[in-house]
Amino acid sequence: MSAVGAGVETTKWAISVASYHILANPGIRISLSGPQRSPRNNPSSSWTYRDYVIPPGVPVSLDMYHMHTNSVLFPQPNAFIPDRWLGDPRVEPAQLEAAGYSPPIDGKPKPLSHFMVGFGRGTRMCIDMRLAYAEIYVGLTMLFRRHELELFETSRRDADLAMDMVAAQSWRGSKGIRVLFRKYLKIN
């Protein structure tokens, strides 16, 4: 994804989906910034991962949508359950195997936060993560602090990921997340 797409489309989608959930229910759970994969490729030599040998030139990747909606790692992945993060939760090796992942080499449980990859990880991590958070926090704060809004002809389907078109997209017939402006709230 280009820097322009990553800096605009992903933040736009996150603010749009968050706005839908704020207006539709009291709790928010999910807005995936970009569903696309971030492949890694070693063109000159093979990689060895445990018992697997990955030939040169074969891309290896994951995508955050399937990681974040894996019901073994995150039971009821589309529900707003903030308690899932209390008490430093850990994922046991048996859970990882049930979720389709290889268990950790050291055999120890991994922090649940290890599986939150919304901004990527390592050398492919989003360089503007903090800017994106700032835009989302300020954008949502200003929008909902200054305006009384309500959803207009919008359903959950308009906020759910249906396709990956570089940026996240809802279903083809969607007119987007639409709201009615009820009134401007004066701030003293």
XYZ file of C-alpha atoms in Angstrom, residues 74 122 126 131 147:
5
model
C -10.661 -13.667 20.199
C 8.601 -5.388 12.835
C 3.243 1.473 9.926
C -0.283 10.103 13.604
C -22.582 17.559 16.486
